[in-house]
Short mmCIF file of C-alpha atoms in Angstrom, two decimals:
data_model
loop_
_atom_site.label_atom_id
_atom_site.label_comp_id
_atom_site.label_asym_id
_atom_site.label_seq_id
_atom_site.Cartn_x
_atom_site.Cartn_y
_atom_site.Cartn_z
CA MET A 779 94.14 100.25 89.24
CA SER A 780 93.78 103.86 87.03
CA GLU A 781 96.55 105.09 85.10
CA LEU A 782 96.92 108.77 85.13
CA VAL A 783 99.28 110.47 82.97
CA THR A 784 100.64 113.57 84.51
CA GLY A 785 102.11 117.06 82.39
CA GLU A 786 105.62 115.30 82.27
CA ALA A 787 103.97 111.87 80.45
CA VAL A 788 104.44 110.21 83.48
CA ALA A 789 102.25 107.16 84.34
CA LEU A 790 100.42 107.21 87.75
CA GLU A 791 99.06 104.07 88.89
CA LEU A 792 96.00 105.22 91.62
CA ARG A 793 93.25 103.45 92.97
CA PRO A 794 89.84 105.23 92.38
CA ALA A 795 87.88 105.04 95.22
CA ARG A 796 84.07 103.49 95.04
CA LEU A 797 80.97 104.38 96.21
CA PRO A 798 80.90 102.77 99.49
CA SER A 799 84.03 104.14 100.85
CA ARG A 800 83.34 108.05 99.47
CA ALA A 801 79.43 107.67 101.28
CA LEU A 802 81.00 106.78 104.15
CA ALA A 803 83.61 109.68 104.09
CA VAL A 804 80.59 112.10 102.98
CA LEU A 805 78.42 110.83 106.05
CA LEU A 806 81.51 111.95 108.35
CA ASP A 807 81.93 114.97 106.64
CA LEU A 808 78.23 116.10 107.14
CA VAL A 809 77.57 115.10 110.58
CA ALA A 810 80.70 117.06 111.67
CA ALA A 811 79.53 120.05 109.68
CA MET A 812 75.85 120.03 110.91
CA ALA A 813 77.27 119.37 114.21
CA VAL A 814 79.23 122.84 114.00
CA TYR A 815 75.83 124.27 111.70
CA VAL A 816 73.74 123.67 114.70
CA ALA A 817 76.45 124.88 117.62
CA VAL A 818 76.75 128.12 115.71
CA THR A 819 73.27 128.67 115.08
CA ILE A 820 72.25 128.41 118.82
CA ALA A 821 75.16 130.67 119.65
CA LEU A 822 73.47 133.29 117.20
CA VAL A 823 69.85 132.72 117.98
CA VAL A 824 70.92 133.53 122.01
CA SER A 825 73.19 136.56 120.85
CA THR A 826 70.65 137.70 118.50
CA ALA A 827 67.42 137.73 119.90
CA SER A 828 67.20 141.55 120.04
CA LEU A 829 67.11 141.82 116.33
CA ASP A 830 64.16 141.81 113.83
CA GLU A 831 63.02 138.81 111.50
CA ALA A 832 64.88 139.70 108.75
CA ALA A 833 68.54 140.13 110.30
CA GLN A 834 67.83 136.85 111.53
CA THR A 835 67.18 135.20 108.74
CA ALA A 836 70.05 137.01 106.62
CA LEU A 837 72.11 135.55 109.54
CA SER A 838 70.61 132.14 109.13
CA ILE A 839 71.28 131.95 105.62
CA ALA A 840 74.50 133.39 106.24
CA THR A 841 75.61 130.64 108.66
CA PHE A 842 74.25 127.75 106.38
CA VAL A 843 76.36 128.73 103.10
CA LEU A 844 79.33 129.54 105.15
CA VAL A 845 79.25 126.20 107.32
CA LEU A 846 78.08 123.88 105.06
CA VAL A 847 79.29 125.19 101.82
CA GLY A 848 82.42 127.38 102.59
CA ALA A 849 83.87 125.62 105.33
CA PRO A 850 84.19 122.17 103.35
CA ILE A 851 85.74 124.70 100.29
CA ALA A 852 87.96 125.94 102.80
CA VAL A 853 89.17 122.66 104.72
CA GLU A 854 89.97 120.83 101.04
CA THR A 855 91.76 123.66 99.62
CA LEU A 856 93.94 124.12 102.81
CA SER A 857 94.06 120.55 103.43
CA HIS A 858 94.95 120.08 99.44
CA GLY A 859 91.81 117.54 98.88
CA ARG A 860 91.42 116.01 102.32
CA SER A 861 88.55 116.67 104.66
CA LEU A 862 88.12 115.16 107.86
CA GLY A 863 85.48 112.05 106.42
CA LYS A 864 88.56 111.47 103.65
CA MET A 865 91.42 111.51 105.86
CA ALA A 866 89.53 108.90 108.54
CA CYS A 867 88.14 107.10 105.08
CA GLY A 868 91.74 107.05 103.35
CA LEU A 869 90.80 109.37 100.72
CA ARG A 870 92.06 112.26 98.64
CA VAL A 871 90.78 114.64 95.91
CA VAL A 872 93.47 115.03 92.93
CA ARG A 873 93.39 116.32 89.57
CA ASP A 874 92.76 114.27 86.63
CA ASP A 875 96.78 114.50 85.86
CA GLY A 876 97.30 113.43 89.80
CA GLY A 877 98.20 116.78 91.10
CA PRO A 878 97.02 118.31 93.77
CA ILE A 879 93.67 120.56 93.64
CA ARG A 880 93.58 124.28 94.30
CA PHE A 881 90.56 126.32 95.17
CA ARG A 882 88.74 126.72 92.31
CA HIS A 883 88.79 122.85 91.79
CA ALA A 884 87.15 122.76 95.97
CA LEU A 885 85.19 125.66 94.62
CA VAL A 886 83.21 124.08 91.80
CA ARG A 887 83.19 120.49 94.09
CA GLY A 888 81.58 122.58 96.82
CA LEU A 889 78.95 124.25 94.65
CA ILE A 890 77.62 121.40 92.71
CA GLY A 891 77.66 119.37 95.82
CA VAL A 892 75.07 121.62 97.46
CA ILE A 893 72.42 120.49 94.38
CA GLU A 894 73.53 116.86 93.96
CA ILE A 895 74.12 115.77 97.53
CA LEU A 896 72.50 118.36 100.22
CA MET A 897 69.16 119.12 98.09
CA THR A 898 68.73 115.67 96.44
CA PHE A 899 69.54 113.61 99.60
CA GLY A 900 73.06 112.15 97.76
CA ILE A 901 70.51 110.11 95.09
CA VAL A 902 72.21 112.38 92.31
CA ALA A 903 75.66 111.43 93.27
CA CYS A 904 74.93 107.74 93.72
CA ILE A 905 73.73 107.55 90.29
CA ALA A 906 76.70 109.59 89.04
CA SER A 907 79.09 107.81 90.53
CA PHE A 908 77.68 104.36 90.00
CA VAL A 909 77.57 105.49 85.89
CA SER A 910 81.04 106.49 86.19
CA VAL A 911 84.14 104.20 85.37
CA ARG A 912 86.22 105.87 87.96
CA GLY A 913 83.26 106.42 90.52
CA ARG A 914 83.41 110.19 90.35
CA ARG A 915 80.42 112.10 90.96
CA LEU A 916 79.03 115.61 88.89
CA GLY A 917 81.10 117.84 90.89
CA ASP A 918 84.09 115.76 89.80
CA VAL A 919 83.35 115.87 86.33
CA PHE A 920 82.95 119.23 86.02
CA ALA A 921 85.90 120.32 88.31
CA GLY A 922 87.90 117.80 86.76
CA THR A 923 88.85 115.91 90.00
CA LEU A 924 89.22 112.27 91.12
CA VAL A 925 89.02 110.89 94.33
CA VAL A 926 91.59 108.32 94.91
CA ARG A 927 92.40 105.74 97.93
CA GLU A 928 96.04 106.71 99.60
CA ARG A 929 96.05 104.06 102.01
CA ILE A 930 95.88 100.32 100.28
CA PRO A 931 95.93 97.45 102.19
CA VAL A 932 98.82 95.14 101.60
CA ALA A 933 98.29 92.41 100.38
CA ARG A 934 99.90 88.84 101.32
CA THR A 935 101.99 87.90 98.63
CA GLY A 936 102.91 84.25 98.59
CA TYR A 937 106.63 82.75 98.40
CA VAL A 938 107.83 82.10 94.61
CA PRO A 939 110.38 79.27 95.03
CA PRO A 940 113.46 79.59 93.35
CA PRO A 941 114.71 77.17 90.77
CA PRO A 942 117.02 74.44 91.01
CA PRO A 943 120.72 75.86 91.04
CA TRP A 944 121.39 73.99 87.86
CA LEU A 945 118.72 75.67 85.53
CA ALA A 946 120.62 78.99 87.26
CA GLY A 947 121.52 81.23 83.55
CA ARG A 948 120.15 78.65 80.98
CA PHE A 949 117.20 81.19 79.86
CA SER A 950 119.37 84.20 79.74
CA GLY A 951 118.90 84.74 76.01
CA LEU A 952 115.55 84.49 75.71
CA ASP A 953 113.15 87.31 74.32
CA LEU A 954 110.79 88.21 77.00
CA SER A 955 109.41 91.58 75.69
CA ALA A 956 106.35 89.77 74.07
CA VAL A 957 105.34 88.25 77.14
CA PRO A 958 102.23 90.04 78.31
CA ASP A 959 101.75 91.10 82.26
CA GLY A 960 98.46 89.14 82.67
CA LEU A 961 100.73 85.84 81.61
CA TRP A 962 103.29 86.65 84.44
CA LEU A 963 100.39 87.12 86.97
CA ALA A 964 99.13 83.90 85.74
CA VAL A 965 102.86 82.19 86.61
CA ARG A 966 103.53 83.95 89.16
CA GLN A 967 100.08 83.38 91.10
CA TYR A 968 100.48 79.10 90.29
CA LEU A 969 104.77 78.78 91.40
CA THR A 970 102.58 80.57 95.23
CA ARG A 971 100.14 78.24 95.20
CA MET A 972 101.27 74.93 93.59
CA GLN A 973 101.91 73.22 96.41
CA GLN A 974 98.34 73.97 97.81
CA LEU A 975 96.76 72.16 94.60
CA ASP A 976 96.12 68.41 93.56
CA PRO A 977 99.47 67.04 91.53
CA GLN A 978 97.55 66.47 88.47
CA VAL A 979 95.62 69.39 88.49
CA GLY A 980 98.92 71.21 89.20
CA TRP A 981 100.93 69.44 86.17
CA SER A 982 98.43 70.22 83.95
CA MET A 983 98.23 74.10 84.88
CA ALA A 984 102.16 74.15 84.89
CA GLU A 985 102.12 72.42 81.21
CA ARG A 986 99.26 75.01 79.86
CA LEU A 987 101.47 77.88 81.32
CA ALA A 988 104.92 76.81 80.09
CA SER A 989 103.44 76.25 76.37
CA ASP A 990 101.88 79.99 76.34
CA LEU A 991 105.09 81.19 77.64
CA ALA A 992 107.41 79.09 75.38
CA GLU A 993 104.79 80.46 72.56
CA ARG A 994 105.35 84.28 73.72
CA THR A 995 109.00 83.76 73.96
CA GLY A 996 109.41 82.26 70.62
CA ALA A 997 111.70 79.44 71.95
CA PRO A 998 110.78 75.78 71.92
CA LEU A 999 109.64 74.32 75.44
CA PRO A 1000 113.20 72.25 76.19
CA GLN A 1001 112.97 68.79 76.79
CA GLY A 1002 113.69 67.05 79.84
CA ILE A 1003 112.41 70.21 82.73
CA PRO A 1004 109.68 69.81 84.45
CA PRO A 1005 107.29 72.77 83.26
CA ALA A 1006 107.41 74.14 86.78
CA ALA A 1007 110.69 74.67 87.48
CA TYR A 1008 110.96 76.04 83.77
CA LEU A 1009 108.44 78.72 84.99
CA ALA A 1010 110.53 79.17 87.92
CA ALA A 1011 113.31 79.74 85.47
CA VAL A 1012 111.73 81.86 83.22
CA VAL A 1013 110.24 84.38 86.42
CA GLN A 1014 113.85 84.35 87.86
CA GLU A 1015 115.84 85.50 85.05
CA ARG A 1016 113.01 88.21 84.52
CA GLN A 1017 113.83 89.42 87.71
CA ALA A 1018 117.12 89.54 87.49
CA ARG A 1019 116.87 91.56 84.34
CA GLU A 1020 114.20 94.35 85.99
CA ALA A 1021 117.06 94.37 88.78
CA ARG A 1022 120.23 95.04 86.81
CA ARG A 1023 118.10 98.00 84.50
CA ALA A 1024 116.73 98.95 87.99
CA PHE A 1025 120.32 99.06 89.99
CA GLY A 1026 123.03 98.99 86.94
CA ASN A 1027 124.77 96.15 86.33
CA GLY A 1028 126.69 95.77 89.60
CA SER A 1029 123.94 94.50 91.43
CA ALA A 1030 122.83 91.18 89.48
CA THR A 1031 124.63 89.07 87.44
CA PRO A 1032 123.38 87.35 84.75
CA GLY A 1033 122.30 83.75 85.26
CA ALA A 1034 123.14 84.45 89.31
CA PRO A 1035 120.62 81.68 91.08
CA ALA A 1036 118.61 83.61 93.61
CA SER A 1037 119.49 81.27 96.17
CA ALA A 1038 122.17 78.95 96.91
CA ALA A 1039 120.05 75.73 98.19
CA PRO A 1040 117.66 74.64 95.83
CA SER A 1041 113.79 74.82 96.90
CA ALA A 1042 112.38 71.47 98.24
CA ALA A 1043 109.48 72.29 96.02
CA PHE A 1044 111.43 71.33 92.71
CA ALA A 1045 113.05 68.13 94.37
CA SER A 1046 110.11 66.02 95.75
CA PRO A 1047 107.60 64.20 93.90
CA ALA A 1048 103.80 64.81 95.10
CA PRO A 1049 103.79 63.19 98.63
CA SER A 1050 100.08 62.24 98.09
CA ASP A 1051 99.45 60.72 95.11
CA SER A 1052 101.97 58.02 94.14
CA SER A 1053 100.73 57.67 91.02
CA ALA A 1054 100.37 61.13 89.75
CA PRO A 1055 103.45 62.66 87.78
CA PRO A 1056 106.08 64.16 89.85
CA ALA A 1057 106.20 68.13 90.26
CA PHE A 1058 109.65 68.26 89.41
CA SER A 1059 111.06 65.10 88.04
CA ALA A 1060 114.30 66.05 86.47
CA ALA A 1061 117.15 66.33 88.49
CA PRO A 1062 120.56 68.24 88.01
CA PRO A 1063 123.48 66.58 86.87
CA ALA A 1064 125.60 64.07 88.99
CA PRO A 1065 128.66 65.45 90.44
CA SER A 1066 131.80 64.46 89.95
CA ALA A 1067 133.06 61.79 92.72
CA PRO A 1068 135.50 63.35 94.63
CA PRO A 1069 139.03 62.76 94.58
CA ALA A 1070 140.80 60.47 96.40
CA SER A 1071 142.49 61.38 99.75
CA PRO A 1072 145.88 61.61 99.29
CA ALA A 1073 148.54 59.45 101.17
CA PRO A 1074 149.90 60.01 104.64
CA PRO A 1075 153.31 61.63 104.68
CA ALA A 1076 156.07 59.58 105.50
CA SER A 1077 156.73 61.51 108.67
CA PHE A 1078 153.51 59.26 110.22
CA ALA A 1079 154.80 55.78 109.03
CA ALA A 1080 155.58 53.04 111.42
CA PRO A 1081 159.14 53.30 112.61
CA GLY A 1082 161.06 50.38 113.62
CA ALA A 1083 160.01 46.93 112.69
CA GLU A 1084 156.83 48.18 110.94
CA ARG A 1085 159.04 50.47 108.74
CA ALA A 1086 161.33 47.49 108.11
CA ALA A 1087 158.64 45.33 107.46
CA ALA A 1088 156.70 47.66 105.12
CA SER A 1089 159.97 48.26 103.00
CA GLY A 1090 160.58 44.65 102.32
CA VAL A 1091 163.55 44.28 104.48
CA ASP A 1092 164.10 41.75 106.92
CA PRO A 1093 165.00 43.52 110.05
CA THR A 1094 166.68 40.25 111.37
CA ALA A 1095 169.31 40.01 108.73
CA GLY A 1096 170.96 42.84 110.17
CA VAL A 1097 170.58 45.23 107.31
CA SER A 1098 169.22 48.69 108.46
CA PRO A 1099 166.47 50.02 106.02
CA VAL A 1100 166.65 53.14 103.95
CA VAL A 1101 165.66 56.23 105.75
CA PRO A 1102 164.26 59.48 103.52
CA PRO A 1103 166.30 62.17 103.47
CA ARG A 1104 163.97 64.54 105.51
CA ALA A 1105 164.29 61.54 108.29
CA ALA A 1106 168.11 61.24 108.17
CA SER A 1107 169.24 61.09 112.05
CA ARG A 1108 170.55 64.27 114.12
CA PRO A 1109 172.37 65.16 116.98
CA THR A 1110 170.61 65.55 120.14
CA ALA A 1111 171.42 68.09 122.54
CA GLU A 1112 173.85 65.57 124.02
CA GLY A 1113 175.81 65.12 121.15
CA ARG A 1114 174.34 61.40 120.33
CA PRO A 1115 172.36 60.71 117.36
CA SER A 1116 168.60 59.30 118.78
CA GLU A 1117 167.55 56.07 118.69
CA SER A 1118 164.07 56.49 116.83
CA GLY A 1119 165.40 55.92 113.43
CA GLY A 1120 167.24 59.33 113.68
CA VAL A 1121 164.25 61.55 114.53
CA SER A 1122 164.94 63.48 117.91
CA ALA A 1123 162.32 63.51 120.68
CA GLY A 1124 161.43 67.27 119.87
CA ASP A 1125 160.87 66.79 115.75
CA ARG A 1126 158.98 63.79 116.09
CA PRO A 1127 155.24 64.32 115.65
CA GLY A 1128 153.01 63.76 118.50
CA SER A 1129 151.13 61.01 117.63
CA GLY A 1130 151.31 59.15 120.65
CA PHE A 1131 153.31 56.29 119.20
CA VAL A 1132 156.01 55.01 121.57
CA PRO A 1133 158.57 53.27 119.43
CA PRO A 1134 160.17 49.99 120.46
CA ALA A 1135 163.65 50.18 122.44
#
């Protein structure tokens, strides 16, 4: 990537086009231009056969200048830096500040291109592109332009597993401003490929990256936390801060975990080597025991003899057991109390139990 600064002091990250892609684009442009030039020349020879030799020579020179020099300049000016070959290769000519080119830029590039491409068969242009850091030829240097790539292949990024939920928000107070971009990239690459590494190698890499990250943040490495889980938690904290900075405080809550379920990578030890230390040995604190289930309501108690036995009263002694107030006898539709301990058939819960007579 090449960083270009616009007139408004905005840094643009653009990828300069290198020699192979530029050579292919120039070759396509030359093939198209030569085809047009040959067609126009044949048409002029047939139509101007009656003219003298001087007139035919003048027409030949004019055709060469217009087709091989003027046409590329006009095409780049009208298309804002995209010729036929550049469109096919996904390239574009821009100014040094990232803006679109104008006629003067295309004119300088076209005139110098006649010398360094047509007259020297591209040797000067190839040498200049090899020497230049951003792959510019002499026409680009004098015109103040740069050929960049418009179509950049999308690389497949690996999945970064989220940290365990019990680490969410623990590193919200770290100062991440001193961590360089190269270290962030190394940490991310490790997290995406840690399942493909040997357990011993992965553990040592995680320890080294965690120590470097802790040194940059100024906070000591926490004890009892695996280095890989520490790296994932710090990366998640950085992503949460960037999301809050980009979308406001409402979109991301400090310390909110990225995923409700913990990743399997942070819960299982190394599957292949039992002697190697587990990649993520620390576990979250054990959850508290679930509360005991409440006792069933009194309405589901066994009626009749079982209720009397549960209350400690002998059913044969002729003493009626004490009935709770809400289970007191109520008259039925016929005006007589029910026979099942004062609970009517309509109010009795549908448990399927038939009380004894």
